[in-house]
Amino acid sequence: MTRPTIHDVARVAGVSLSTVDRVLNDREGVREKTRSRVMSAINSLGFERNIAAANLSRKRRYRLCFILPDGQNSFMRVLEEDVAEEAAAALRDFTVIETRKVPAFDAGALAELLRSLDPESVDGVAMVATDATIVRIAVRELRARGVAVVTLVSDLPGSEKQGFVGIDNVQAGRTAGSLLGRFCRGRTGRIAMVSGSMLLRDHAERRLGFEQVLRSEFPDQTIIAPLEGLDDKDRVRDQLAERLAQDPDIVGVYSLGAGNRGVAEALSGLPAGRDVSVVVHELTRFSREALLDGSFDAVLHQNSRREVQGAIELLRRLLDGEPQPALSEPIRVEIYMRDNLP
Amino acid sequence: MTRPTIHDVARVAGVSLSTVDRVLNDREGVREKTRSRVMSAINSLGFERNIAAANLSRKRRYRLCFILPDGQNSFMRVLEEDVAEEAAAALRDFTVIETRKVPAFDAGALAELLRSLDPESVDGVAMVATDATIVRIAVRELRARGVAVVTLVSDLPGSEKQGFVGIDNVQAGRTAGSLLGRFCRGRTGRIAMVSGSMLLRDHAERRLGFEQVLRSEFPDQTIIAPLEGLDDKDRVRDQLAERLAQDPDIVGVYSLGAGNRGVAEALSGLPAGRDVSVVVHELTRFSREALLDGSFDAVLHQNSRREVQGAIELLRRLLDGEPQPALSEPIRVEIYMRDNLP
DNA sequence: TTGAAAGCGCTAACAA
DNA sequence: TTGTTAGCGCTTTCAA
C-alpha cells in the first residue's frame, strides 16, 4: 500500500541512492549495465518518483513572463486579471510570473521587448503574438538564448514558438455560421459581419470559417462585405447602424472582434418589429447583460483563465525538459446563450 | 525573492520550529501570548506554508470511494472510465481511489453500501445519488462516522452531503429550449420531448427548464406530452417514430435522457422533405457522428472528466479541513454543434 | 508550555 | 563510475 521510494529501488538494484538518481534524471556517468539493473528494479517495483519531494529538494523556480497588448480591448484586460490571479496561485508552485504590456498591434515594440529579455532573470515567455516577421526573428533569438516561448490567444505560425494556447479561430467562425444560419432559417435575407480589421489573423480566420459554413449550408442567405470597426465602439455603432438602416433585409449580425457595445447600440436603434439575430465573441459583463436582455442571441467564448493556466503548464513542462508537451485538453470554442450562462 | 519558511517565522518570533508548527496547525499547548507573537511574525513575513513539504513530511494519504450506478447507461460507463483514469493520476498525489457499483436507481442497495463503508479504510465518498430518504439517512450516518461525502452528477438535496459536483439541470433544460426555440423559428408547430422517466430528478428538472423557456419565449410552439423511453434505444425509437408519423407538425425534438440511437433511428425513417431540429444530451462517439452527418443539430454536454476531478479536489479539501470548499469553476452546460466539436 | 532532533523522498555537492 | 552526506520545508516523537 505504501509506494516504493528510491531507497527501495537502490536496495533492490544493489546500488546507492545517487546512482538511482542519476538513472532517473538521465545524468552522465552510469555504466550501461548498472543503468539497466536500476531500470529493472524500477519496473519490477512499479516505482514512480515523488515529484513534490523532488521539487522540494531541488528548489526549482520557474520565472515566467507574460506579454499582453495594452489598450482598451476588454478581453485583453480580463486576460490580464487572469494572469494576475494565476500568478498568485502559481507562487505556491514555485512559479514567479511577471506581466509586461506592449502597445497593441505594434510588432516593433513587441520585438524590442522580446530582445530585451534576459535569460538570467526569465526562464519562459508566454505572449499574445502580433503577426510579423520582425517578431518571428525576435522569437528565434530568444529561443537561442535558452528561453522557452509559447504563444497565447493569438498565434505566430512559422515561428520557433514551442506551443500555442488558444482556440481554433476558423472553428469559431464556423460555429458562428452554424448558429446564425439556424437562427435565421425561415427569414432569408442578408447577413452582416463586423470585424476589427481584416489585417488581424484571428479575425480573418473567423471570417473564413463563417463564410464556409454559410455558403455551403445556408446558401439562401447573402453575406455582405464585412464592416471594419477597428474594435472601436463608436465606429462600430455608426457603421452598423447605417448599414441596418439602408438594408432592411439584414436578418443576422456576426461580430467577430471587439466592439460589442457598438453592436448593441446600433441594434437598439432599430424599429420595434425588426428582428435581427446576433452572434458575437467573448463573454464579458456587457455581453452577458446583452444575452440576458435579449439583444444578443449567442456569444462565442474562449476561457481565458484556462488559457493562462495552459500556458503556465506548457512552459513549466518545457522547462522540465519535456520535448513536445501538449495541453491535456484543448481550449474549446464555448457557446453561451442566455440560459447556460455560468 | 525566496519565500519565508517556518525557520524564518521561528527566528522572528523567537521560538522554536515546533511552536510555529503548533500555531500553524492549531494544536493545543501554546500560551496565548506566544501564539500571538508567532501570528504577527507570520503576518509580517507574509509566510505561507509549503503544502508539498507538509504532505511529504506527514505522509498523508487520501482514501476515496466513488459509487456509480451499474447498467448500460453509456454516460455512466464513460464516467466510470474517467474515474479509473483519474484514479491512476491521483495516485501521484497520495490519493487512492476505489470504485464501487450499485444497481441503478436502487436506493436500498445504495444505502446498504453506504452503511457498509468503514472509516478505517475510507476517508471520503463521492456518489451518484439516488434520491430517497433511506439514502439521506445513510449519508448522515456515514458523516457521523467521520467520512466526507459529496454527490456527483446527480444530487441529493436536503442531505448532509458536503458538496455537489455536476451541472444545473434546470439550466440545461432552459438551454435546450432556447436553442430549439430559435432553430424552429419560422416553422411553428409542435415540439416533442423524449425522456428516460419523469421519476428521475435530473430528467424532471430538465423538462421544467425546457418548458419554462419555450412557453415564455416561443409561445407559438406547442409542447406535446413527453415520451418516456426509459433510456432504452428500441423503446425510444418505436415511440418517437410512431409519434412523428402521426403528427406531421412536429418540427423539433428534445431528448433529455439517454437513448440517442433510438432518436436517430426514428428520424432516419422520415421522408426526405421533412425537416426536424434535434437537441440531445451527452457528447459520445455516437452523438458526435450524428452532429457531423446532420441528424442532430446540437448536443448538450457535461464534462464528466472534470466532474470527477472536481469531486476529488473537493474531497481532498474537505479532508484537509477546509470548512466550505467550493469548486474553483462550476461544471458548465456545454453546447456542441457540428463546428465546435473538440 | 516549549524545544531538539530525526525523518518524509529526493537532489546535489563532494569524496572515493 | 559510484557512494556518502547534508539539506529542501515541514511534522512528529520525545525530552526538558
Short mmCIF file of C-alpha atoms in Angstrom, two decimals, chain A residues 5 60 70 78 100 103 114 184 207 225 230:
data_model
loop_
_atom_site.label_atom_id
_atom_site.label_comp_id
_atom_site.label_asym_id
_atom_site.label_seq_id
_atom_site.Cartn_x
_atom_site.Cartn_y
_atom_site.Cartn_z
CA THR A 5 10.90 5.09 -2.95
CA ARG A 60 13.33 24.66 -8.61
CA ASP A 70 -2.02 47.29 -23.83
CA VAL A 78 -9.76 40.27 -18.47
CA ARG A 100 4.64 43.09 -19.39
CA PRO A 103 1.16 48.71 -27.37
CA LEU A 114 11.50 40.24 -26.59
CA CYS A 184 -32.13 32.92 -39.35
CA ARG A 207 -14.45 35.24 -41.25
CA ALA A 225 -18.90 42.72 -47.15
CA LEU A 230 -11.32 48.64 -35.70
#
